Coordinates of C-alpha atoms in Angstrom, one line a residue:
Chain A
M1500 CA -87.9 -85.5 -131.8
D1501 CA -89.3 -84.5 -128.4
L1502 CA -87.2 -87.1 -126.7
F1503 CA -84.1 -85.9 -128.6
L1504 CA -84.7 -82.3 -127.5
Q1505 CA -85.4 -83.3 -123.9
Q1506 CA -82.3 -85.4 -123.7
T1507 CA -80.1 -82.8 -125.3
L1508 CA -81.3 -80.1 -122.9
A1509 CA -81.0 -82.4 -119.9
G1510 CA -77.5 -83.2 -121.2
L1511 CA -76.7 -79.5 -121.3
A1512 CA -77.7 -79.1 -117.7
I1513 CA -75.5 -82.0 -116.5
G1514 CA -72.9 -80.8 -119.0
G1515 CA -72.8 -77.5 -117.1
V1516 CA -71.7 -79.4 -114.0
Y1517 CA -69.1 -81.4 -116.0
A1518 CA -67.9 -78.2 -117.5
S1519 CA -67.4 -76.7 -114.1
V1520 CA -65.5 -79.7 -112.9
A1521 CA -63.5 -79.7 -116.1
L1522 CA -62.6 -76.0 -115.6
A1523 CA -61.5 -76.7 -112.1
V1524 CA -59.3 -79.5 -113.2
V1525 CA -57.8 -77.4 -116.0
M1526 CA -57.1 -74.5 -113.7
I1527 CA -54.9 -76.6 -111.5
Y1528 CA -53.4 -78.4 -114.5
Q1529 CA -52.4 -75.1 -116.2
A1530 CA -50.8 -73.8 -113.1
T1531 CA -49.0 -76.8 -111.9
D1532 CA -49.1 -79.6 -114.6
H1533 CA -51.1 -81.9 -112.2
F1534 CA -54.4 -83.6 -112.5
N1535 CA -56.1 -83.1 -109.2
F1536 CA -57.6 -86.5 -108.5
A1537 CA -59.1 -85.1 -105.3
Q1538 CA -61.1 -82.4 -107.1
G1539 CA -64.4 -84.4 -107.0
E1540 CA -64.0 -85.3 -103.3
M1541 CA -63.2 -81.7 -102.5
A1542 CA -66.4 -80.6 -104.2
M1543 CA -68.4 -83.3 -102.4
F1544 CA -67.0 -82.0 -99.1
S1545 CA -68.0 -78.5 -100.0
T1546 CA -71.5 -79.7 -100.7
F1547 CA -71.7 -81.3 -97.2
V1548 CA -70.6 -77.9 -95.8
A1549 CA -73.5 -76.2 -97.7
W1550 CA -75.8 -78.9 -96.4
S1551 CA -74.8 -78.3 -92.8
L1552 CA -75.2 -74.5 -93.2
I1553 CA -78.7 -75.0 -94.6
S1554 CA -79.5 -77.4 -91.8
Y1555 CA -78.5 -74.7 -89.3
G1556 CA -81.3 -72.7 -90.8
L1557 CA -79.4 -70.3 -93.2
P1558 CA -81.3 -69.3 -96.3
Y1559 CA -80.2 -71.2 -99.5
W1560 CA -78.3 -68.4 -101.2
V1561 CA -76.5 -67.2 -98.1
A1562 CA -75.3 -70.8 -97.5
F1563 CA -74.4 -71.0 -101.2
F1564 CA -72.1 -68.0 -101.2
L1565 CA -70.7 -68.8 -97.7
T1566 CA -69.8 -72.3 -99.1
V1567 CA -68.1 -70.8 -102.1
I1568 CA -66.0 -68.6 -99.8
I1569 CA -65.2 -71.4 -97.4
S1570 CA -64.2 -73.7 -100.3
F1571 CA -61.9 -71.0 -101.7
A1572 CA -60.2 -70.6 -98.4
G1573 CA -60.0 -74.4 -98.1
G1574 CA -58.4 -74.8 -101.5
L1575 CA -55.9 -72.1 -100.8
A1576 CA -55.0 -73.8 -97.5
I1577 CA -54.6 -77.2 -99.1
E1578 CA -52.2 -75.9 -101.7
R1579 CA -50.1 -74.0 -99.1
I1580 CA -50.0 -76.8 -96.5
I1581 CA -50.2 -80.1 -98.3
V1582 CA -49.3 -79.7 -102.0
R1583 CA -46.5 -77.2 -101.6
P1584 CA -44.0 -79.6 -99.9
V1585 CA -44.1 -82.0 -102.9
E1586 CA -44.1 -79.2 -105.6
K1587 CA -40.7 -80.3 -106.9
A1588 CA -41.1 -84.1 -106.2
P1589 CA -41.4 -86.7 -108.9
V1590 CA -44.8 -87.1 -110.6
L1591 CA -45.6 -90.4 -108.8
N1592 CA -45.2 -88.8 -105.4
Q1593 CA -47.5 -86.0 -106.4
I1594 CA -50.2 -88.4 -107.7
I1595 CA -49.9 -90.3 -104.5
V1596 CA -50.5 -87.2 -102.4
F1597 CA -53.6 -86.4 -104.5
I1598 CA -54.9 -89.9 -104.0
G1599 CA -54.2 -89.5 -100.3
L1600 CA -56.3 -86.3 -100.3
L1601 CA -59.1 -88.1 -102.2
V1602 CA -59.2 -90.8 -99.6
I1603 CA -59.1 -88.4 -96.6
F1604 CA -61.9 -86.3 -97.9
N1605 CA -64.0 -89.3 -98.7
S1606 CA -63.6 -91.0 -95.3
V1607 CA -63.8 -87.8 -93.3
A1608 CA -67.1 -86.9 -95.0
G1609 CA -68.3 -90.4 -94.2
W1610 CA -67.0 -90.0 -90.6
I1611 CA -68.6 -86.6 -89.9
F1612 CA -71.8 -86.8 -92.0
E1613 CA -72.3 -90.6 -92.2
H1614 CA -72.9 -92.6 -95.4
T1615 CA -76.7 -92.3 -95.5
I1616 CA -78.0 -90.6 -98.6
K1617 CA -79.3 -87.1 -97.9
P1618 CA -81.6 -85.0 -100.1
F1619 CA -80.2 -81.7 -101.0
P1620 CA -82.5 -78.7 -101.8
S1621 CA -82.7 -77.1 -105.1
P1622 CA -83.1 -73.3 -105.0
F1623 CA -85.3 -73.3 -108.1
P1624 CA -89.1 -73.7 -108.2
E1625 CA -90.8 -76.9 -109.2
Q1626 CA -92.7 -75.7 -112.2
P1627 CA -90.9 -75.7 -115.5
L1628 CA -90.2 -72.4 -117.2
F1629 CA -93.1 -71.0 -119.2
G1630 CA -94.9 -74.3 -118.8
N1631 CA -92.8 -76.1 -121.4
N1632 CA -92.3 -79.9 -121.5
Y1633 CA -88.7 -80.0 -122.5
I1634 CA -86.7 -78.8 -119.6
G1635 CA -87.3 -78.6 -115.8
M1636 CA -86.7 -75.6 -113.7
H1637 CA -83.7 -77.1 -111.9
D1638 CA -82.0 -77.9 -115.2
T1639 CA -82.6 -74.4 -116.5
G1640 CA -81.3 -73.0 -113.2
V1641 CA -78.2 -75.2 -113.4
I1642 CA -77.4 -74.0 -116.9
G1643 CA -77.9 -70.4 -115.8
V1644 CA -75.8 -70.6 -112.7
T1645 CA -72.9 -72.4 -114.5
M1646 CA -73.0 -69.8 -117.3
I1647 CA -72.9 -66.9 -114.8
M1648 CA -70.0 -68.5 -112.9
L1649 CA -68.1 -69.2 -116.1
A1650 CA -68.5 -65.7 -117.3
L1651 CA -67.3 -64.4 -113.9
V1652 CA -64.2 -66.6 -114.0
F1653 CA -63.5 -65.5 -117.6
V1654 CA -63.8 -61.8 -116.7
F1655 CA -61.6 -62.4 -113.6
V1656 CA -58.9 -64.2 -115.4
R1657 CA -58.9 -62.0 -118.6
H1658 CA -59.6 -58.5 -117.3
T1659 CA -58.2 -58.1 -113.8
P1660 CA -54.6 -57.5 -112.8
L1661 CA -54.7 -60.5 -110.5
G1662 CA -56.0 -62.7 -113.3
L1663 CA -53.2 -61.5 -115.5
A1664 CA -50.6 -62.3 -112.8
M1665 CA -52.2 -65.8 -112.4
R1666 CA -51.9 -66.4 -116.2
A1667 CA -48.3 -65.1 -116.1
A1668 CA -47.4 -67.4 -113.2
A1669 CA -48.9 -70.4 -115.0
Q1670 CA -47.3 -69.7 -118.4
N1671 CA -43.9 -68.7 -117.4
P1672 CA -43.1 -68.9 -113.7
E1673 CA -39.5 -67.8 -114.0
S1674 CA -40.2 -64.6 -115.9
A1675 CA -43.3 -63.9 -113.8
K1676 CA -41.1 -64.1 -110.7
L1677 CA -38.7 -61.6 -112.3
V1678 CA -41.4 -59.0 -112.8
G1679 CA -42.5 -59.4 -109.2
V1680 CA -45.4 -61.8 -109.4
R1681 CA -45.6 -64.0 -106.3
V1682 CA -45.9 -67.3 -108.2
G1683 CA -46.4 -69.5 -105.2
W1684 CA -49.4 -67.4 -104.1
M1685 CA -50.8 -67.4 -107.6
L1686 CA -50.8 -71.2 -107.6
A1687 CA -52.6 -71.1 -104.2
I1688 CA -55.2 -68.8 -105.6
G1689 CA -55.6 -71.1 -108.6
W1690 CA -56.3 -74.0 -106.1
G1691 CA -58.8 -71.8 -104.2
L1692 CA -60.6 -70.9 -107.4
A1693 CA -60.7 -74.5 -108.5
A1694 CA -62.2 -75.5 -105.1
A1695 CA -64.8 -72.7 -105.3
I1696 CA -65.8 -73.7 -108.9
G1697 CA -66.0 -77.3 -107.7
S1698 CA -68.2 -76.4 -104.8
V1699 CA -70.7 -74.8 -107.2
A1700 CA -70.7 -77.9 -109.3
G1701 CA -71.3 -80.0 -106.2
M1702 CA -74.2 -77.9 -105.0
M1703 CA -75.8 -77.9 -108.5
I1704 CA -75.6 -81.7 -109.0
A1705 CA -76.5 -82.7 -105.4
P1706 CA -80.3 -82.3 -105.8
V1707 CA -80.1 -84.7 -108.8
V1708 CA -77.8 -87.4 -107.5
F1709 CA -78.4 -87.0 -103.8
L1710 CA -75.7 -86.2 -101.3
E1711 CA -73.4 -88.9 -100.1
P1712 CA -69.6 -89.3 -99.9
N1713 CA -69.2 -91.1 -103.2
M1714 CA -71.5 -88.8 -105.3
M1715 CA -68.7 -87.0 -107.2
V1716 CA -66.6 -90.0 -108.3
G1717 CA -68.5 -90.6 -111.6
I1718 CA -68.9 -86.8 -112.1
L1719 CA -65.2 -86.2 -111.7
L1720 CA -64.5 -88.9 -114.3
Y1721 CA -66.9 -87.1 -116.8
G1722 CA -65.2 -83.9 -115.8
F1723 CA -61.8 -85.3 -116.8
A1724 CA -63.3 -86.7 -120.0
G1725 CA -64.7 -83.2 -120.8
A1726 CA -61.4 -81.5 -120.0
L1727 CA -59.5 -83.9 -122.2
L1728 CA -61.9 -83.7 -125.1
G1729 CA -61.8 -79.9 -125.1
G1730 CA -58.1 -79.8 -124.4
V1731 CA -56.3 -79.6 -121.1
S1732 CA -54.3 -76.6 -122.3
S1733 CA -57.4 -74.6 -123.0
P1734 CA -59.9 -73.5 -120.3
G1735 CA -62.5 -72.5 -122.8
G1736 CA -62.1 -75.7 -124.6
A1737 CA -62.5 -77.7 -121.4
V1738 CA -65.8 -75.9 -120.7
I1739 CA -67.1 -76.7 -124.2
G1740 CA -65.8 -80.3 -123.8
G1741 CA -67.7 -80.6 -120.5
F1742 CA -71.0 -79.5 -122.2
M1743 CA -70.3 -81.9 -125.1
V1744 CA -69.6 -84.8 -122.8
G1745 CA -72.9 -84.1 -120.9
V1746 CA -75.0 -84.1 -124.1
L1747 CA -73.1 -87.1 -125.5
E1748 CA -73.6 -89.1 -122.3
N1749 CA -77.4 -88.5 -122.3
L1750 CA -77.8 -89.3 -126.0
V1751 CA -75.7 -92.4 -125.9
G1752 CA -77.6 -93.5 -122.8
T1753 CA -80.9 -93.0 -124.6
Y1754 CA -80.2 -94.2 -128.1
V1755 CA -77.5 -96.9 -127.9
P1756 CA -79.5 -99.9 -126.5
F1757 CA -76.6 -101.9 -124.9
V1758 CA -75.2 -98.9 -123.0
G1759 CA -78.2 -97.6 -121.1
N1760 CA -77.6 -96.4 -117.6
E1761 CA -75.4 -99.3 -116.6
L1762 CA -72.3 -98.6 -118.6
K1763 CA -72.2 -94.8 -118.3
L1764 CA -68.8 -94.9 -116.5
T1765 CA -67.4 -97.2 -119.1
V1766 CA -68.4 -94.6 -121.8
A1767 CA -66.3 -92.1 -119.9
L1768 CA -63.4 -94.6 -119.7
V1769 CA -63.6 -95.3 -123.5
L1770 CA -63.8 -91.6 -124.2
I1771 CA -60.8 -90.8 -122.1
V1772 CA -58.6 -93.5 -123.6
A1773 CA -59.8 -92.6 -127.1
V1774 CA -59.1 -88.9 -126.8
L1775 CA -55.7 -89.7 -125.2
L1776 CA -54.8 -92.0 -128.1
F1777 CA -56.1 -90.2 -131.1
K1778 CA -56.2 -86.5 -130.2
P1779 CA -54.1 -86.1 -127.0
A1780 CA -54.2 -82.3 -127.3
G1781 CA -58.0 -82.3 -127.4
L1782 CA -60.3 -80.4 -129.8
F1783 CA -59.2 -76.9 -128.8
G1784 CA -55.8 -77.5 -127.2
I1785 CA -52.4 -76.5 -128.3
V1786 CA -50.2 -79.3 -129.6
T1787 CA -47.1 -79.3 -127.6
V1788 CA -43.8 -80.3 -129.1
K1789 CA -41.2 -81.5 -126.7
R1790 CA -37.5 -81.1 -127.4
V1791 CA -35.3 -84.0 -126.4
Chain B
M320 CA -27.7 -104.4 -101.2
A321 CA -24.3 -103.5 -102.3
I322 CA -23.4 -102.8 -98.7
A323 CA -24.4 -106.2 -97.6
R324 CA -22.3 -107.7 -100.3
E325 CA -19.2 -105.7 -99.3
T326 CA -19.3 -106.6 -95.7
D327 CA -19.9 -110.3 -96.3
A328 CA -17.0 -111.5 -98.3
A329 CA -18.2 -115.1 -98.2
A330 CA -21.0 -114.9 -100.7
I331 CA -22.9 -118.0 -101.6
K332 CA -23.7 -118.9 -105.2
I333 CA -27.2 -120.0 -106.0
G334 CA -27.9 -120.7 -109.7
G335 CA -25.4 -118.1 -110.9
A336 CA -26.5 -115.4 -108.5
S337 CA -24.4 -114.5 -105.5
V338 CA -26.3 -114.1 -102.3
S339 CA -24.5 -112.8 -99.2
R340 CA -24.6 -115.0 -96.1
T341 CA -26.5 -112.5 -94.0
R342 CA -29.2 -112.3 -96.6
L343 CA -29.5 -116.0 -96.9
L344 CA -29.7 -116.4 -93.1
V345 CA -32.4 -113.8 -92.9
L346 CA -34.3 -115.5 -95.8
V347 CA -34.1 -118.9 -94.1
A348 CA -35.3 -117.4 -90.8
V349 CA -38.2 -115.7 -92.5
A350 CA -39.1 -118.9 -94.3
V351 CA -39.1 -120.9 -91.1
L352 CA -41.2 -118.3 -89.3
A353 CA -43.7 -118.3 -92.2
C354 CA -44.0 -122.1 -91.9
V355 CA -44.7 -122.2 -88.2
L356 CA -46.9 -119.1 -88.0
P357 CA -50.2 -120.9 -88.7
F358 CA -49.6 -123.3 -85.8
L359 CA -49.1 -120.4 -83.4
V360 CA -52.2 -118.3 -84.1
S361 CA -55.9 -118.9 -84.5
D362 CA -57.6 -119.8 -87.7
Y363 CA -58.9 -116.3 -88.1
R364 CA -55.5 -114.8 -87.8
T365 CA -54.2 -117.4 -90.2
F366 CA -56.8 -116.3 -92.7
Q367 CA -55.6 -112.7 -92.2
F368 CA -52.0 -113.7 -92.8
T369 CA -53.1 -115.5 -96.0
L370 CA -54.8 -112.3 -97.1
A371 CA -51.5 -110.4 -96.4
L372 CA -49.6 -112.8 -98.5
I373 CA -52.1 -112.4 -101.3
Y374 CA -51.8 -108.7 -101.2
A375 CA -48.0 -109.1 -101.2
I376 CA -48.3 -110.9 -104.5
A377 CA -50.5 -108.2 -106.0
L378 CA -48.1 -105.6 -104.7
L379 CA -45.1 -107.2 -106.3
G380 CA -47.1 -107.1 -109.6
L381 CA -47.8 -103.4 -109.2
N382 CA -44.2 -102.8 -108.1
I383 CA -42.8 -104.5 -111.2
L384 CA -44.9 -102.0 -113.3
T385 CA -44.6 -98.8 -111.3
G386 CA -41.5 -99.3 -109.2
Y387 CA -39.2 -100.9 -111.8
N388 CA -40.7 -99.8 -115.1
G389 CA -42.0 -96.4 -114.1
Q390 CA -45.5 -96.8 -115.5
F391 CA -48.2 -95.6 -113.1
S392 CA -51.3 -97.6 -112.5
L393 CA -54.1 -96.4 -110.3
G394 CA -56.3 -99.2 -111.7
H395 CA -54.6 -102.5 -110.7
G396 CA -57.8 -103.4 -108.9
A397 CA -59.3 -104.1 -112.3
F398 CA -56.7 -106.8 -113.0
Y399 CA -57.2 -108.2 -109.5
A400 CA -60.9 -108.3 -110.3
V401 CA -60.3 -110.2 -113.6
G402 CA -58.2 -112.7 -111.8
A403 CA -60.8 -113.2 -109.0
Y404 CA -63.7 -113.5 -111.5
T405 CA -61.7 -115.9 -113.7
A406 CA -61.2 -118.2 -110.8
A407 CA -64.7 -117.9 -109.4
V408 CA -66.4 -118.4 -112.8
L409 CA -64.2 -121.4 -113.6
M410 CA -65.0 -123.0 -110.2
D411 CA -68.7 -122.1 -110.2
Q412 CA -69.7 -122.8 -113.8
F413 CA -67.2 -125.3 -115.1
E414 CA -66.3 -127.1 -111.8
V415 CA -62.6 -126.6 -112.4
A416 CA -60.4 -127.5 -109.4
Y417 CA -59.2 -124.5 -107.5
Y418 CA -55.5 -125.0 -108.1
W419 CA -56.0 -125.0 -111.9
T420 CA -57.8 -121.6 -111.7
I421 CA -54.5 -120.0 -110.6
P422 CA -52.6 -120.4 -113.9
A423 CA -55.8 -119.7 -115.8
A424 CA -56.3 -116.4 -114.0
G425 CA -52.7 -115.6 -114.5
L426 CA -53.0 -116.2 -118.2
A427 CA -56.2 -114.3 -118.6
C428 CA -54.7 -111.3 -116.7
F429 CA -51.5 -111.5 -118.7
I430 CA -53.5 -111.1 -121.9
A431 CA -55.7 -108.4 -120.4
G432 CA -52.6 -106.5 -119.2
F433 CA -50.8 -106.9 -122.4
L434 CA -53.7 -105.5 -124.3
F435 CA -54.2 -102.6 -121.9
G436 CA -50.5 -102.0 -122.3
F437 CA -50.8 -101.1 -126.0
P438 CA -52.8 -97.9 -125.5
A439 CA -50.7 -97.3 -122.3
L440 CA -47.6 -97.1 -124.5
R441 CA -48.6 -93.8 -125.9
L442 CA -49.5 -92.3 -122.5
E443 CA -46.9 -90.6 -120.3
G444 CA -46.9 -90.6 -116.5
L445 CA -49.8 -88.4 -115.6
Y446 CA -52.1 -89.4 -118.5
L447 CA -51.5 -93.1 -117.8
A448 CA -52.5 -92.4 -114.2
L449 CA -55.6 -90.8 -115.4
A450 CA -56.6 -93.6 -117.8
T451 CA -56.0 -96.3 -115.2
F452 CA -57.9 -94.1 -112.6
A453 CA -60.9 -94.2 -115.1
L454 CA -60.4 -98.0 -115.4
A455 CA -60.6 -98.4 -111.6
I456 CA -63.8 -96.4 -111.4
A457 CA -65.5 -98.2 -114.3
T458 CA -64.6 -101.7 -113.2
P459 CA -67.6 -102.4 -110.8
Q460 CA -70.0 -101.3 -113.5
I461 CA -68.5 -103.5 -116.1
L462 CA -68.7 -106.5 -113.7
K463 CA -72.4 -105.8 -113.1
Y464 CA -73.2 -105.6 -116.8
D465 CA -76.4 -107.5 -117.8
A466 CA -75.0 -109.4 -120.7
L467 CA -72.3 -111.0 -118.5
E468 CA -74.7 -111.7 -115.6
H469 CA -75.1 -115.4 -116.6
W470 CA -71.5 -116.0 -115.6
T471 CA -70.7 -113.2 -113.1
G472 CA -74.0 -113.4 -111.2
G473 CA -74.5 -109.6 -111.6
V474 CA -74.8 -107.6 -108.4
Q475 CA -75.2 -110.8 -106.3
G476 CA -71.7 -112.1 -107.2
I477 CA -70.6 -115.7 -106.9
V478 CA -70.2 -117.8 -103.8
I479 CA -67.6 -120.5 -104.0
L480 CA -66.6 -123.3 -101.6
K481 CA -63.5 -123.4 -99.5
P482 CA -61.2 -126.4 -100.6
D483 CA -60.2 -129.1 -98.1
P484 CA -56.6 -130.0 -97.5
P485 CA -55.4 -132.8 -99.9
F486 CA -53.9 -136.2 -99.0
G487 CA -55.7 -136.2 -95.6
L488 CA -53.2 -133.7 -94.2
P489 CA -53.9 -132.8 -90.6
L490 CA -54.6 -129.1 -91.3
S491 CA -57.6 -126.9 -91.1
Q492 CA -58.9 -125.4 -94.3
D493 CA -57.5 -122.0 -93.4
Q494 CA -54.1 -123.5 -92.6
W495 CA -54.0 -125.4 -95.9
L496 CA -54.9 -122.3 -97.9
Y497 CA -52.2 -120.4 -96.0
F498 CA -49.6 -122.9 -97.1
F499 CA -51.0 -123.1 -100.6
T500 CA -50.7 -119.3 -100.9
L501 CA -47.3 -119.3 -99.3
G502 CA -46.2 -121.8 -102.0
V503 CA -47.6 -119.7 -104.8
L504 CA -46.0 -116.6 -103.3
A505 CA -42.6 -118.3 -103.0
I506 CA -42.6 -119.3 -106.7
L507 CA -43.8 -115.9 -107.9
F508 CA -41.3 -114.0 -105.8
L509 CA -38.5 -116.2 -107.0
C510 CA -39.5 -115.6 -110.6
G511 CA -39.9 -111.9 -110.0
W512 CA -36.5 -111.7 -108.3
N513 CA -34.9 -113.6 -111.2
L514 CA -36.7 -111.5 -113.8
L515 CA -35.6 -108.2 -112.2
R516 CA -31.9 -109.0 -111.5
G517 CA -31.1 -109.9 -115.1
R518 CA -31.0 -108.4 -118.5
T519 CA -34.8 -107.9 -118.6
G520 CA -34.9 -106.1 -115.3
R521 CA -32.1 -103.8 -116.3
A522 CA -33.9 -103.0 -119.5
M523 CA -37.1 -102.3 -117.6
M524 CA -35.3 -100.0 -115.2
A525 CA -33.4 -98.3 -118.0
I526 CA -36.8 -97.5 -119.6
R527 CA -38.0 -96.0 -116.3
D528 CA -34.9 -93.9 -115.8
N529 CA -34.5 -92.6 -119.4
P530 CA -36.6 -94.0 -122.1
I531 CA -34.8 -92.2 -124.9
A532 CA -31.3 -93.4 -123.8
A533 CA -32.7 -96.9 -123.3
S534 CA -34.0 -97.1 -126.9
A535 CA -30.8 -95.6 -128.2
L536 CA -29.0 -98.5 -126.5
G537 CA -31.2 -101.0 -128.4
V538 CA -33.9 -101.7 -125.8
N539 CA -37.2 -102.4 -127.6
T540 CA -39.2 -100.0 -125.3
G541 CA -42.6 -100.7 -126.8
L542 CA -42.2 -104.5 -126.4
Y543 CA -40.8 -104.2 -122.9
K544 CA -43.4 -101.8 -121.7
T545 CA -46.3 -104.0 -122.9
L546 CA -44.7 -107.2 -121.6
T547 CA -44.1 -105.5 -118.2
F548 CA -47.8 -104.5 -118.1
G549 CA -48.7 -108.1 -118.9
V550 CA -46.4 -109.6 -116.3
S551 CA -47.6 -107.1 -113.7
A552 CA -51.2 -107.9 -114.4
L553 CA -50.4 -111.6 -114.2
Y554 CA -49.1 -111.3 -110.7
T555 CA -52.1 -109.2 -109.6
G556 CA -54.5 -111.6 -111.3
V557 CA -53.0 -114.6 -109.5
A558 CA -53.5 -112.6 -106.3
G559 CA -57.1 -111.9 -107.3
A560 CA -57.7 -115.6 -107.9
L561 CA -56.2 -116.6 -104.6
G562 CA -58.3 -113.8 -102.9
A563 CA -61.5 -115.2 -104.4
I564 CA -60.7 -118.7 -103.2
V565 CA -59.8 -117.6 -99.7
I566 CA -62.7 -115.2 -99.2
Q567 CA -65.0 -117.7 -101.0
F568 CA -67.0 -114.8 -102.6
V569 CA -66.7 -112.3 -105.4
A570 CA -69.0 -109.3 -105.9
P571 CA -68.6 -106.3 -108.2
D572 CA -68.6 -103.7 -105.4
S573 CA -65.5 -105.1 -103.7
F574 CA -63.4 -104.2 -106.8
N575 CA -64.0 -100.5 -106.7
L576 CA -61.6 -97.6 -106.8
F577 CA -60.6 -98.2 -103.2
L578 CA -59.2 -101.6 -103.9
S579 CA -56.8 -99.9 -106.4
V580 CA -56.0 -97.3 -103.7
T581 CA -55.4 -100.0 -101.2
L582 CA -52.8 -101.5 -103.5
L583 CA -51.2 -98.1 -104.0
V584 CA -51.0 -97.7 -100.2
G585 CA -49.3 -101.0 -99.9
L586 CA -46.9 -100.1 -102.6
V587 CA -45.9 -96.8 -100.9
V588 CA -45.8 -98.1 -97.4
G589 CA -43.8 -101.2 -98.3
G590 CA -41.4 -99.4 -100.6
I591 CA -41.4 -98.5 -104.2
A592 CA -39.0 -100.6 -106.3
S593 CA -38.2 -103.2 -103.7
I594 CA -39.2 -106.9 -103.6
P595 CA -39.4 -107.5 -99.8
G596 CA -41.3 -104.2 -99.5
A597 CA -44.3 -106.0 -101.0
I598 CA -44.5 -108.2 -97.8
F599 CA -44.5 -105.3 -95.5
G600 CA -47.1 -103.6 -97.7
G601 CA -49.3 -106.6 -97.6
V602 CA -49.1 -106.9 -93.8
F603 CA -49.8 -103.2 -93.4
I604 CA -52.9 -103.1 -95.5
V605 CA -54.4 -106.1 -93.7
F606 CA -53.6 -105.3 -90.1
I607 CA -53.6 -101.5 -89.8
P608 CA -57.4 -101.2 -90.6
N609 CA -58.2 -103.6 -87.8
V610 CA -56.4 -101.4 -85.4
A611 CA -57.9 -98.2 -86.9
E612 CA -61.5 -99.5 -86.9
E613 CA -61.5 -99.4 -83.1
I614 CA -61.5 -95.6 -83.5
S615 CA -64.2 -95.3 -86.1
K616 CA -65.6 -97.2 -89.1
A617 CA -64.3 -94.5 -91.4
A618 CA -61.0 -94.2 -89.7
P619 CA -59.0 -96.9 -91.7
W620 CA -59.4 -94.9 -94.9
A621 CA -58.5 -91.6 -93.2
I622 CA -55.5 -93.3 -91.8
Y623 CA -54.6 -94.7 -95.2
G624 CA -54.8 -91.3 -96.7
V625 CA -52.7 -89.7 -93.9
F626 CA -50.1 -92.5 -94.3
L627 CA -50.0 -91.9 -98.1
I628 CA -49.2 -88.3 -97.7
L629 CA -46.8 -88.7 -94.7
F630 CA -44.8 -91.3 -96.4
M631 CA -44.3 -89.0 -99.4
Y632 CA -43.0 -86.3 -97.0
V633 CA -40.8 -88.3 -94.7
M634 CA -40.2 -91.8 -96.0
P635 CA -40.6 -91.8 -99.8
T636 CA -38.7 -95.1 -100.0
G637 CA -41.2 -96.9 -97.7
I638 CA -40.5 -99.3 -94.8
W639 CA -38.0 -101.4 -96.7
G640 CA -36.1 -98.3 -97.8
A641 CA -35.9 -97.2 -94.2
I642 CA -34.7 -100.6 -93.1
R643 CA -32.0 -100.5 -95.7
Q644 CA -30.9 -97.0 -94.7
A645 CA -30.8 -98.1 -91.0
Y646 CA -28.7 -101.1 -91.9
A647 CA -26.3 -99.1 -94.0
W648 CA -26.0 -96.7 -91.1
L649 CA -25.2 -99.5 -88.7
V650 CA -22.5 -100.9 -91.0
R651 CA -20.9 -97.5 -91.3
Q652 CA -20.9 -97.0 -87.6
R653 CA -19.2 -100.3 -87.1
A654 CA -16.6 -99.6 -89.8
A655 CA -15.8 -96.2 -88.3

């Protein structure tokens, strides 16, 4: 029972990271109908930015918020400069541009920061909360930070005029344009937000997996799995999906003997294919009907 | 191609297909050049050209799927890996001769591709890209899996021996492998060309352009799509087997996501939905990193990425598309 509880709580912590990545993926998907295959590498790059800021001697939380702002601006710039020219291009061309971005971020990070594995600090103290044996302080902190961030994003999207405009632009671009919403800029803000959310996910996971250019590849895959499981048409669902996938990954890794740690990515692959085949809309998504 | 046919009234018939004289001349010239090439350059360069040919085969496979049938795959590295491991395990464990591993790898990959094609049937564009992306990421882990270690050698991989030229031919090992690969490439390209120019090819392209109209016209979309996946995997798997023989080594980490991305780069640079484009793509992905590595170790990938995006902006039809446009322009100029 202790093991089960420990693994579930640890799963929730990593699930928070997956949930953030899933939310970032869904934000861009909702606005533009793309999966951003470069989401993970963007988050990895943001984490390297945070690492350099901390290395310059900035306190952790200053570096944290600076990184979030820089990532937001970076995401905005990428949409405006790189993604916008292929907005109307066929799907294949867009996927290729995203893969191009993935490769560029990965290699540039390797180029600037080198491929050596770097430790990344955790802002939370070593001792577990209230001296319990079930969950460490970093995991507790990760759950807390993701929860706060998700709440902020929810409030922003639901209860501010800008959030309303963003939702309008995503749901019905033509009508939104007619009532004066600048749809192009809304998409760019969506990219910025996704990059910012991704950067938080990167900074939260980096103390666990260590910082190196390939650290986000597996996490992005689980983020995708979470987004699909919850439903790519539902941001809330994607977040729940992310948490579920995190818990599932830990429990399967612990209790199913032939999986262990070695086939974790295969679990994600099977999950993605299974969801796409049997429940393409996900658990909380809206089933779309296409007219032909 | 239509333009070439119009200008050259004297078309030559080969096995029912008409080929213009210009194209035939170019083809013969390329074939002659390909045959003398290994005698002009060093063994190392020959080895690199062999690799370029191998990539060209894999790219033709990917092109049949993505270019002609409109199904995206970001995970063709996985089929390349299956081909490479089939060849390596057969040679290492069962002492099969290297030339027999080629059809075996092709068959294994055809089956693997056909089976992966079933779930792929239900996935449209973006989702298929996602599923194959996941496949590409998971591949190295599957290859390292404990239960298979007896055959695959786990993380260590498998080392195989380079074959000697047969019948006492006065060739070096690298030269022989070059000609061996060239022969396989010639056969596969001929088959691919034949497949795509006929009824099957038209059905595949019809599915790409409008699946609903294609099925209304009596094309069995499900069967064609899964078969195309199988054929595409077969090509890529044969390339994988050749790659294993030429490099003499297989290891899980060489079949990661970046291998699949490499194939995507070759596809885009050479030209989507073009057969000769595969050759240009193969040459590009072998030789450009060499040039780029002189700038920095990480530079080849950065340059790949930049090329991917730039080609989408300025030359979405790739090098072969640009050559055809230039040729069409020349013909127009001469006519005017």
